PDB file of C-alpha atoms in Angstrom:
ATOM      1  CA  MET A1181     -27.727  62.143  22.412  1.00 44.00           C
ATOM      2  CA  GLY A1182     -26.827  65.060  20.194  1.00 48.00           C
ATOM      3  CA  ALA A1183     -27.065  68.710  21.050  1.00 53.00           C
ATOM      4  CA  THR A1184     -30.125  70.738  20.125  1.00 57.00           C
ATOM      5  CA  SER A1185     -30.616  74.469  19.794  1.00 57.00           C
ATOM      6  CA  THR A1186     -31.480  76.241  23.046  1.00 60.00           C
ATOM      7  CA  THR A1187     -35.185  77.100  23.190  1.00 78.00           C
ATOM      8  CA  ALA A1188     -35.896  77.741  26.886  1.00 96.00           C
ATOM      9  CA  THR A1189     -34.208  78.973  30.056  1.00 98.00           C
ATOM     10  CA  ALA A1190     -34.570  77.593  33.569  1.00 98.00           C
ATOM     11  CA  LEU A1191     -34.234  79.802  36.636  1.00 98.00           C
ATOM     12  CA  VAL A1192     -31.556  78.287  38.900  1.00 98.00           C
ATOM     13  CA  VAL A1193     -31.183  79.290  42.552  1.00 98.00           C
ATOM     14  CA  GLN A1194     -27.660  78.864  43.960  1.00 98.00           C
ATOM     15  CA  HIS A1195     -27.102  78.921  47.744  1.00 97.00           C
ATOM     16  CA  GLY A1196     -23.317  78.802  48.115  1.00 93.00           C
ATOM     17  CA  PRO A1197     -20.021  79.310  46.277  1.00 92.00           C
ATOM     18  CA  GLY A1198     -19.414  75.585  45.876  1.00 87.00           C
ATOM     19  CA  GLY A1199     -22.988  74.670  45.005  1.00 84.00           C
ATOM     20  CA  GLY A1200     -23.308  75.435  41.320  1.00 94.00           C
ATOM     21  CA  LEU A1201     -25.141  73.589  38.578  1.00 97.00           C
ATOM     22  CA  GLY A1202     -21.978  71.742  37.607  1.00 97.00           C
ATOM     23  CA  ARG A1203     -22.147  69.270  34.752  1.00 98.00           C
ATOM     24  CA  TRP A1204     -25.915  69.727  34.474  1.00 98.00           C
ATOM     25  CA  THR A1205     -25.291  73.044  32.711  1.00 98.00           C
ATOM     26  CA  GLY A1206     -23.934  71.301  29.641  1.00 98.00           C
ATOM     27  CA  TRP A1207     -26.333  68.379  29.844  1.00 98.00           C
ATOM     28  CA  LEU A1208     -29.373  70.645  29.888  1.00 98.00           C
ATOM     29  CA  GLU A1209     -27.997  72.664  27.005  1.00 97.00           C
ATOM     30  CA  GLU A1210     -27.611  69.454  24.998  1.00 97.00           C
ATOM     31  CA  ARG A1211     -31.393  69.175  25.102  1.00 97.00           C
ATOM     32  CA  GLY A1212     -32.216  72.807  24.467  1.00 97.00           C
ATOM     33  CA  LEU A1213     -32.486  74.177  28.022  1.00 97.00           C
ATOM     34  CA  ALA A1214     -30.265  77.047  29.158  1.00 97.00           C
ATOM     35  CA  ALA A1215     -29.693  78.078  32.778  1.00 98.00           C
ATOM     36  CA  HIS A1216     -30.132  81.531  34.299  1.00 97.00           C
ATOM     37  CA  VAL A1217     -28.293  81.182  37.614  1.00 98.00           C
ATOM     38  CA  VAL A1218     -29.157  83.544  40.464  1.00 98.00           C
ATOM     39  CA  ARG A1219     -26.347  83.512  43.047  1.00 97.00           C
ATOM     40  CA  ALA A1220     -28.589  84.340  45.961  1.00 97.00           C
ATOM     41  CA  HIS A1221     -25.786  83.776  48.490  1.00 96.00           C
ATOM     42  CA  GLU A1222     -23.947  86.710  46.909  1.00 96.00           C
ATOM     43  CA  GLY A1223     -26.948  88.995  47.310  1.00 96.00           C
ATOM     44  CA  ALA A1224     -28.413  88.611  43.832  1.00 97.00           C
ATOM     45  CA  ALA A1225     -32.154  89.249  43.960  1.00 97.00           C
ATOM     46  CA  LEU A1226     -34.678  86.583  43.141  1.00 98.00           C
ATOM     47  CA  PRO A1227     -37.714  87.574  41.083  1.00 97.00           C
ATOM     48  CA  ASP A1228     -41.036  88.150  42.815  1.00 97.00           C
ATOM     49  CA  ARG A1229     -42.650  85.746  40.348  1.00 97.00           C
ATOM     50  CA  LEU A1230     -41.365  82.856  38.300  1.00 98.00           C
ATOM     51  CA  GLU A1231     -41.568  83.777  34.624  1.00 97.00           C
ATOM     52  CA  HIS A1232     -39.209  81.031  33.411  1.00 98.00           C
ATOM     53  CA  PRO A1233     -40.569  77.695  32.145  1.00 98.00           C
ATOM     54  CA  ALA A1234     -38.622  75.761  34.811  1.00 98.00           C
ATOM     55  CA  LEU A1235     -37.123  76.158  38.281  1.00 98.00           C
ATOM     56  CA  ILE A1236     -34.024  74.398  39.614  1.00 98.00           C
ATOM     57  CA  VAL A1237     -33.116  74.834  43.288  1.00 98.00           C
ATOM     58  CA  LEU A1238     -29.598  73.700  44.188  1.00 98.00           C
ATOM     59  CA  GLY A1239     -27.990  72.451  47.383  1.00 96.00           C
ATOM     60  CA  GLY A1240     -26.484  74.370  50.277  1.00 95.00           C
ATOM     61  CA  GLY A1241     -25.590  74.154  53.932  1.00 92.00           C
ATOM     62  CA  TYR A1242     -28.994  75.217  55.254  1.00 96.00           C
ATOM     63  CA  LEU A1243     -32.341  73.810  56.201  1.00 97.00           C
ATOM     64  CA  PRO A1244     -35.198  74.929  53.919  1.00 98.00           C
ATOM     65  CA  ASP A1245     -36.432  77.452  56.519  1.00 97.00           C
ATOM     66  CA  ASP A1246     -33.047  78.625  57.829  1.00 97.00           C
ATOM     67  CA  ASP A1247     -34.090  82.210  57.085  1.00 98.00           C
ATOM     68  CA  LEU A1248     -31.828  83.990  59.580  1.00 97.00           C
ATOM     69  CA  ARG A1249     -28.656  82.602  58.033  1.00 97.00           C
ATOM     70  CA  ALA A1250     -29.980  82.607  54.470  1.00 97.00           C
ATOM     71  CA  PRO A1251     -32.466  85.489  54.105  1.00 98.00           C
ATOM     72  CA  TRP A1252     -33.222  84.643  50.455  1.00 98.00           C
ATOM     73  CA  LEU A1253     -34.919  81.362  51.407  1.00 98.00           C
ATOM     74  CA  PRO A1254     -38.449  82.815  51.845  1.00 98.00           C
ATOM     75  CA  ALA A1255     -38.316  84.122  48.283  1.00 98.00           C
ATOM     76  CA  THR A1256     -37.057  80.756  47.073  1.00 98.00           C
ATOM     77  CA  ARG A1257     -39.886  78.930  48.844  1.00 98.00           C
ATOM     78  CA  ALA A1258     -42.368  81.326  47.251  1.00 98.00           C
ATOM     79  CA  LEU A1259     -41.044  80.423  43.808  1.00 98.00           C
ATOM     80  CA  VAL A1260     -41.326  76.700  44.585  1.00 98.00           C
ATOM     81  CA  ARG A1261     -44.868  77.230  45.854  1.00 98.00           C
ATOM     82  CA  GLN A1262     -45.802  79.121  42.684  1.00 98.00           C
ATOM     83  CA  ALA A1263     -44.234  76.462  40.462  1.00 98.00           C
ATOM     84  CA  LEU A1264     -46.228  73.739  42.191  1.00 98.00           C
ATOM     85  CA  ALA A1265     -49.470  75.688  41.886  1.00 98.00           C
ATOM     86  CA  GLU A1266     -48.889  76.379  38.195  1.00 98.00           C
ATOM     87  CA  ARG A1267     -47.363  72.959  37.424  1.00 97.00           C
ATOM     88  CA  THR A1268     -44.140  74.521  36.214  1.00 98.00           C
ATOM     89  CA  PRO A1269     -41.370  71.882  36.086  1.00 98.00           C
ATOM     90  CA  VAL A1270     -39.132  71.890  39.163  1.00 98.00           C
ATOM     91  CA  PHE A1271     -35.955  70.016  40.022  1.00 99.00           C
ATOM     92  CA  GLY A1272     -34.632  70.337  43.589  1.00 98.00           C
ATOM     93  CA  ILE A1273     -31.193  69.050  44.579  1.00 98.00           C
ATOM     94  CA  CYS A1274     -30.275  68.286  48.228  1.00 97.00           C
ATOM     95  CA  LEU A1275     -31.457  71.490  49.991  1.00 98.00           C
ATOM     96  CA  GLY A1276     -33.647  72.101  46.944  1.00 98.00           C
ATOM     97  CA  GLY A1277     -35.190  68.654  47.262  1.00 98.00           C
ATOM     98  CA  GLN A1278     -35.767  69.155  50.968  1.00 98.00           C
ATOM     99  CA  MET A1279     -37.385  72.516  50.244  1.00 98.00           C
ATOM    100  CA  LEU A1280     -39.718  70.961  47.683  1.00 98.00           C
ATOM    101  CA  ALA A1281     -40.721  68.305  50.213  1.00 98.00           C
ATOM    102  CA  GLN A1282     -41.361  70.857  52.962  1.00 98.00           C
ATOM    103  CA  VAL A1283     -43.276  73.336  50.788  1.00 98.00           C
ATOM    104  CA  ALA A1284     -45.500  70.525  49.491  1.00 98.00           C
ATOM    105  CA  GLY A1285     -46.370  69.339  53.002  1.00 98.00           C
ATOM    106  CA  GLY A1286     -43.594  66.915  53.925  1.00 98.00           C
ATOM    107  CA  GLU A1287     -41.115  67.087  56.801  1.00 98.00           C
ATOM    108  CA  VAL A1288     -37.383  67.813  57.030  1.00 98.00           C
ATOM    109  CA  ARG A1289     -35.188  67.449  60.113  1.00 95.00           C
ATOM    110  CA  GLY A1290     -31.737  68.873  60.721  1.00 94.00           C
ATOM    111  CA  ARG A1291     -28.878  66.520  61.619  1.00 88.00           C
ATOM    112  CA  HIS A1292     -31.165  63.546  61.356  1.00 89.00           C
ATOM    113  CA  GLY A1293     -30.147  59.954  60.710  1.00 84.00           C
ATOM    114  CA  THR A1294     -26.822  58.832  59.291  1.00 91.00           C
ATOM    115  CA  PRO A1295     -24.834  61.500  57.406  1.00 95.00           C
ATOM    116  CA  GLU A1296     -23.965  60.507  53.848  1.00 98.00           C
ATOM    117  CA  PHE A1297     -20.814  61.545  51.996  1.00 97.00           C
ATOM    118  CA  GLY A1298     -19.414  60.459  48.671  1.00 97.00           C
ATOM    119  CA  SER A1299     -20.595  57.910  46.141  1.00 98.00           C
ATOM    120  CA  THR A1300     -23.501  55.950  47.589  1.00 98.00           C
ATOM    121  CA  ARG A1301     -25.594  53.046  46.339  1.00 98.00           C
ATOM    122  CA  LEU A1302     -29.264  53.861  45.856  1.00 98.00           C
ATOM    123  CA  ASP A1303     -32.276  51.670  45.088  1.00 98.00           C
ATOM    124  CA  LEU A1304     -34.720  52.394  42.291  1.00 98.00           C
ATOM    125  CA  ARG A1305     -38.252  51.739  43.513  1.00 98.00           C
ATOM    126  CA  PRO A1306     -41.116  50.151  41.534  1.00 98.00           C
ATOM    127  CA  GLU A1307     -42.898  53.525  41.482  1.00 97.00           C
ATOM    128  CA  ALA A1308     -40.149  54.809  39.171  1.00 98.00           C
ATOM    129  CA  ALA A1309     -41.239  52.504  36.344  1.00 98.00           C
ATOM    130  CA  ASP A1310     -43.633  55.050  34.850  1.00 98.00           C
ATOM    131  CA  ASP A1311     -41.892  58.231  35.987  1.00 98.00           C
ATOM    132  CA  PRO A1312     -40.914  60.620  33.149  1.00 98.00           C
ATOM    133  CA  LEU A1313     -37.374  61.073  34.506  1.00 98.00           C
ATOM    134  CA  PHE A1314     -36.483  57.903  36.422  1.00 98.00           C
ATOM    135  CA  HIS A1315     -38.023  55.090  34.392  1.00 98.00           C
ATOM    136  CA  GLY A1316     -35.619  52.446  33.141  1.00 98.00           C
ATOM    137  CA  LEU A1317     -32.621  53.579  35.219  1.00 98.00           C
ATOM    138  CA  PRO A1318     -30.289  50.973  36.742  1.00 98.00           C
ATOM    139  CA  ALA A1319     -31.826  49.156  39.700  1.00 98.00           C
ATOM    140  CA  ARG A1320     -28.986  50.269  42.004  1.00 98.00           C
ATOM    141  CA  PRO A1321     -27.556  53.532  40.694  1.00 98.00           C
ATOM    142  CA  ARG A1322     -24.708  55.349  42.390  1.00 98.00           C
ATOM    143  CA  ALA A1323     -24.797  59.037  43.258  1.00 98.00           C
ATOM    144  CA  ILE A1324     -22.693  61.458  45.275  1.00 98.00           C
ATOM    145  CA  GLU A1325     -24.132  62.459  48.653  1.00 98.00           C
ATOM    146  CA  ASN A1326     -23.173  65.322  50.939  1.00 96.00           C
ATOM    147  CA  HIS A1327     -25.734  65.877  53.691  1.00 96.00           C
ATOM    148  CA  VAL A1328     -26.437  65.637  57.416  1.00 95.00           C
ATOM    149  CA  ASP A1329     -30.080  66.805  57.236  1.00 95.00           C
ATOM    150  CA  ALA A1330     -32.820  64.620  55.790  1.00 96.00           C
ATOM    151  CA  ILE A1331     -36.402  64.412  54.610  1.00 98.00           C
ATOM    152  CA  THR A1332     -38.314  62.462  57.243  1.00 97.00           C
ATOM    153  CA  ALA A1333     -41.759  62.416  55.588  1.00 98.00           C
ATOM    154  CA  LEU A1334     -42.741  62.867  51.965  1.00 98.00           C
ATOM    155  CA  PRO A1335     -45.575  65.209  51.028  1.00 98.00           C
ATOM    156  CA  PRO A1336     -49.071  63.677  50.802  1.00 97.00           C
ATOM    157  CA  GLY A1337     -49.522  61.981  47.451  1.00 97.00           C
ATOM    158  CA  ALA A1338     -45.843  62.181  46.502  1.00 98.00           C
ATOM    159  CA  HIS A1339     -44.342  59.432  44.342  1.00 98.00           C
ATOM    160  CA  TRP A1340     -41.368  57.833  46.102  1.00 98.00           C
ATOM    161  CA  LEU A1341     -38.929  56.995  43.301  1.00 98.00           C
ATOM    162  CA  VAL A1342     -35.538  56.163  44.839  1.00 98.00           C
ATOM    163  CA  GLY A1343     -34.596  54.883  48.273  1.00 98.00           C
ATOM    164  CA  GLY A1344     -31.393  54.354  50.208  1.00 96.00           C
ATOM    165  CA  GLU A1345     -30.164  52.231  53.077  1.00 93.00           C
ATOM    166  CA  ASP A1346     -29.271  55.093  55.440  1.00 92.00           C
ATOM    167  CA  CYS A1347     -31.563  57.793  54.034  1.00 95.00           C
ATOM    168  CA  PRO A1348     -34.870  56.434  52.695  1.00 97.00           C
ATOM    169  CA  TYR A1349     -36.153  59.398  50.703  1.00 98.00           C
ATOM    170  CA  GLN A1350     -33.560  59.875  47.977  1.00 98.00           C
ATOM    171  CA  ALA A1351     -35.824  60.935  45.097  1.00 98.00           C
ATOM    172  CA  PHE A1352     -39.518  61.722  44.751  1.00 98.00           C
ATOM    173  CA  ARG A1353     -42.010  63.507  42.545  1.00 98.00           C
ATOM    174  CA  VAL A1354     -44.792  65.878  43.560  1.00 98.00           C
ATOM    175  CA  GLY A1355     -47.598  66.217  41.035  1.00 98.00           C
ATOM    176  CA  PRO A1356     -46.802  65.741  37.368  1.00 97.00           C
ATOM    177  CA  SER A1357     -43.531  67.658  37.066  1.00 98.00           C
ATOM    178  CA  ALA A1358     -41.761  68.535  40.330  1.00 98.00           C
ATOM    179  CA  TRP A1359     -38.844  66.328  41.367  1.00 99.00           C
ATOM    180  CA  GLY A1360     -36.637  66.396  44.434  1.00 98.00           C
ATOM    181  CA  VAL A1361     -33.456  64.434  45.117  1.00 98.00           C
ATOM    182  CA  GLN A1362     -31.320  64.176  48.240  1.00 98.00           C
ATOM    183  CA  PHE A1363     -28.150  63.364  46.298  1.00 98.00           C
ATOM    184  CA  HIS A1364     -26.052  65.428  43.873  1.00 98.00           C
ATOM    185  CA  PRO A1365     -26.406  64.320  40.243  1.00 98.00           C
ATOM    186  CA  GLU A1366     -24.624  67.488  39.134  1.00 98.00           C
ATOM    187  CA  THR A1367     -21.422  66.780  41.080  1.00 97.00           C
ATOM    188  CA  THR A1368     -18.305  64.981  39.843  1.00 97.00           C
ATOM    189  CA  ALA A1369     -15.624  63.017  41.662  1.00 97.00           C
ATOM    190  CA  GLY A1370     -13.232  65.930  41.212  1.00 96.00           C
ATOM    191  CA  THR A1371     -15.469  68.081  43.399  1.00 96.00           C
ATOM    192  CA  VAL A1372     -15.330  65.518  46.199  1.00 97.00           C
ATOM    193  CA  ARG A1373     -11.562  65.814  46.286  1.00 95.00           C
ATOM    194  CA  ARG A1374     -11.901  69.462  47.351  1.00 94.00           C
ATOM    195  CA  TRP A1375     -14.231  68.839  50.295  1.00 96.00           C
ATOM    196  CA  ASP A1376     -13.320  69.962  53.824  1.00 96.00           C
ATOM    197  CA  ALA A1377     -11.406  67.141  55.542  1.00 97.00           C
ATOM    198  CA  VAL A1378     -12.073  68.568  59.020  1.00 97.00           C
ATOM    199  CA  ARG A1379     -15.837  68.626  58.423  1.00 96.00           C
ATOM    200  CA  LEU A1380     -15.812  65.066  57.103  1.00 97.00           C
ATOM    201  CA  ALA A1381     -13.771  63.802  60.062  1.00 97.00           C
ATOM    202  CA  GLY A1382     -16.215  65.490  62.422  1.00 96.00           C
ATOM    203  CA  HIS A1383     -18.963  63.292  61.014  1.00 96.00           C
ATOM    204  CA  GLY A1384     -16.839  60.129  61.045  1.00 95.00           C
ATOM    205  CA  ALA A1385     -16.471  60.101  57.263  1.00 97.00           C
ATOM    206  CA  PRO A1386     -13.379  59.077  55.263  1.00 97.00           C
ATOM    207  CA  THR A1387     -10.925  61.622  53.915  1.00 98.00           C
ATOM    208  CA  PRO A1388     -11.656  63.517  50.692  1.00 98.00           C
ATOM    209  CA  GLU A1389      -9.000  61.449  48.891  1.00 98.00           C
ATOM    210  CA  VAL A1390     -10.644  58.150  49.851  1.00 98.00           C
ATOM    211  CA  LEU A1391     -14.079  59.434  48.890  1.00 98.00           C
ATOM    212  CA  TYR A1392     -12.646  60.772  45.625  1.00 98.00           C
ATOM    213  CA  ARG A1393     -11.198  57.394  44.618  1.00 98.00           C
ATOM    214  CA  ARG A1394     -14.506  55.645  45.299  1.00 97.00           C
ATOM    215  CA  ALA A1395     -16.469  58.274  43.381  1.00 98.00           C
ATOM    216  CA  LEU A1396     -14.040  58.096  40.474  1.00 98.00           C
ATOM    217  CA  GLU A1397     -14.610  54.350  40.142  1.00 98.00           C
ATOM    218  CA  ASP A1398     -18.372  54.867  40.035  1.00 98.00           C
ATOM    219  CA  GLU A1399     -18.315  57.959  37.810  1.00 98.00           C
ATOM    220  CA  PRO A1400     -18.602  56.378  34.328  1.00 98.00           C
ATOM    221  CA  ALA A1401     -21.864  54.567  35.109  1.00 98.00           C
ATOM    222  CA  ALA A1402     -23.205  57.421  37.251  1.00 98.00           C
ATOM    223  CA  THR A1403     -22.536  59.888  34.449  1.00 98.00           C
ATOM    224  CA  VAL A1404     -24.697  57.916  32.035  1.00 98.00           C
ATOM    225  CA  THR A1405     -27.514  57.655  34.589  1.00 98.00           C
ATOM    226  CA  TRP A1406     -27.694  61.285  35.659  1.00 98.00           C
ATOM    227  CA  ARG A1407     -27.111  62.660  32.182  1.00 98.00           C
ATOM    228  CA  THR A1408     -30.190  60.685  31.161  1.00 98.00           C
ATOM    229  CA  VAL A1409     -32.203  62.287  33.971  1.00 98.00           C
ATOM    230  CA  ALA A1410     -30.954  65.781  33.071  1.00 98.00           C
ATOM    231  CA  HIS A1411     -31.890  65.224  29.420  1.00 98.00           C
ATOM    232  CA  ARG A1412     -35.340  63.990  30.360  1.00 98.00           C
ATOM    233  CA  PHE A1413     -35.961  66.970  32.625  1.00 98.00           C
ATOM    234  CA  ALA A1414     -34.954  69.319  29.822  1.00 98.00           C
ATOM    235  CA  ASP A1415     -37.274  67.468  27.465  1.00 98.00           C
ATOM    236  CA  VAL A1416     -40.166  67.895  29.915  1.00 98.00           C
ATOM    237  CA  VAL A1417     -39.465  71.638  30.067  1.00 98.00           C
ATOM    238  CA  THR A1418     -38.965  72.256  26.378  1.00 96.00           C
ATOM    239  CA  SER A1419     -41.985  70.138  25.420  1.00 92.00           C
ATOM    240  CA  ALA A1420     -44.187  72.131  27.782  1.00 78.00           C
ATOM    241  CA  ASP A1421     -42.646  75.387  26.571  1.00 67.00           C
ATOM    242  CA  ARG A1422     -43.550  74.538  22.969  1.00 58.00           C
ATOM    243  CA  ALA A1423     -47.106  73.469  23.838  1.00 59.00           C
TER     244      ALA A1423
END
């Protein structure tokens, strides 16, 4: 897909120094959507109201209501709540996906189930067939995971789009235009190589080098899949912004 001129800007909430928008920055720009990143972990203030045509909430080492350690989370939840009420497009990644689930009435538990690290096989569900972002994706896409917390119940009425063997709720949609994912479509194999080996060993995971090699093998196909999703999300935003 060719690049288009930028016509809209999404508000992006970042929760940690290593949790940026990554390759999604360029992919969104290819479809006319720029990113205004608020580095909340550095003390940057979030707006009281969402005035952007889209909201993207990134990952981080917190639970969605871990307000003592991350005092910007209440403001982030308020933005998600507003976006849902006003049907503003939302994309939540890892912590962001968990926050979307919790705000919409689902459940999230800390250190629940089997931790997932590195490139992981997922399963596209039948409900994805008519989803604006996930329709027509490979039946068993690969994506990079990095989590020990998990969504344990989807919000009422949510569309369950992607499952996984160790973590069932890998992707879902709330309403017409709010998506959450447990995995990291914005992350590349090179990022995995820089992960903390001590942390991984503490969870019984392989070394960063082993995880890197596996992710590198899967990266060509995964890049096509998640670039498609990024493009489709941008198209949803820019189409609504022009309406």
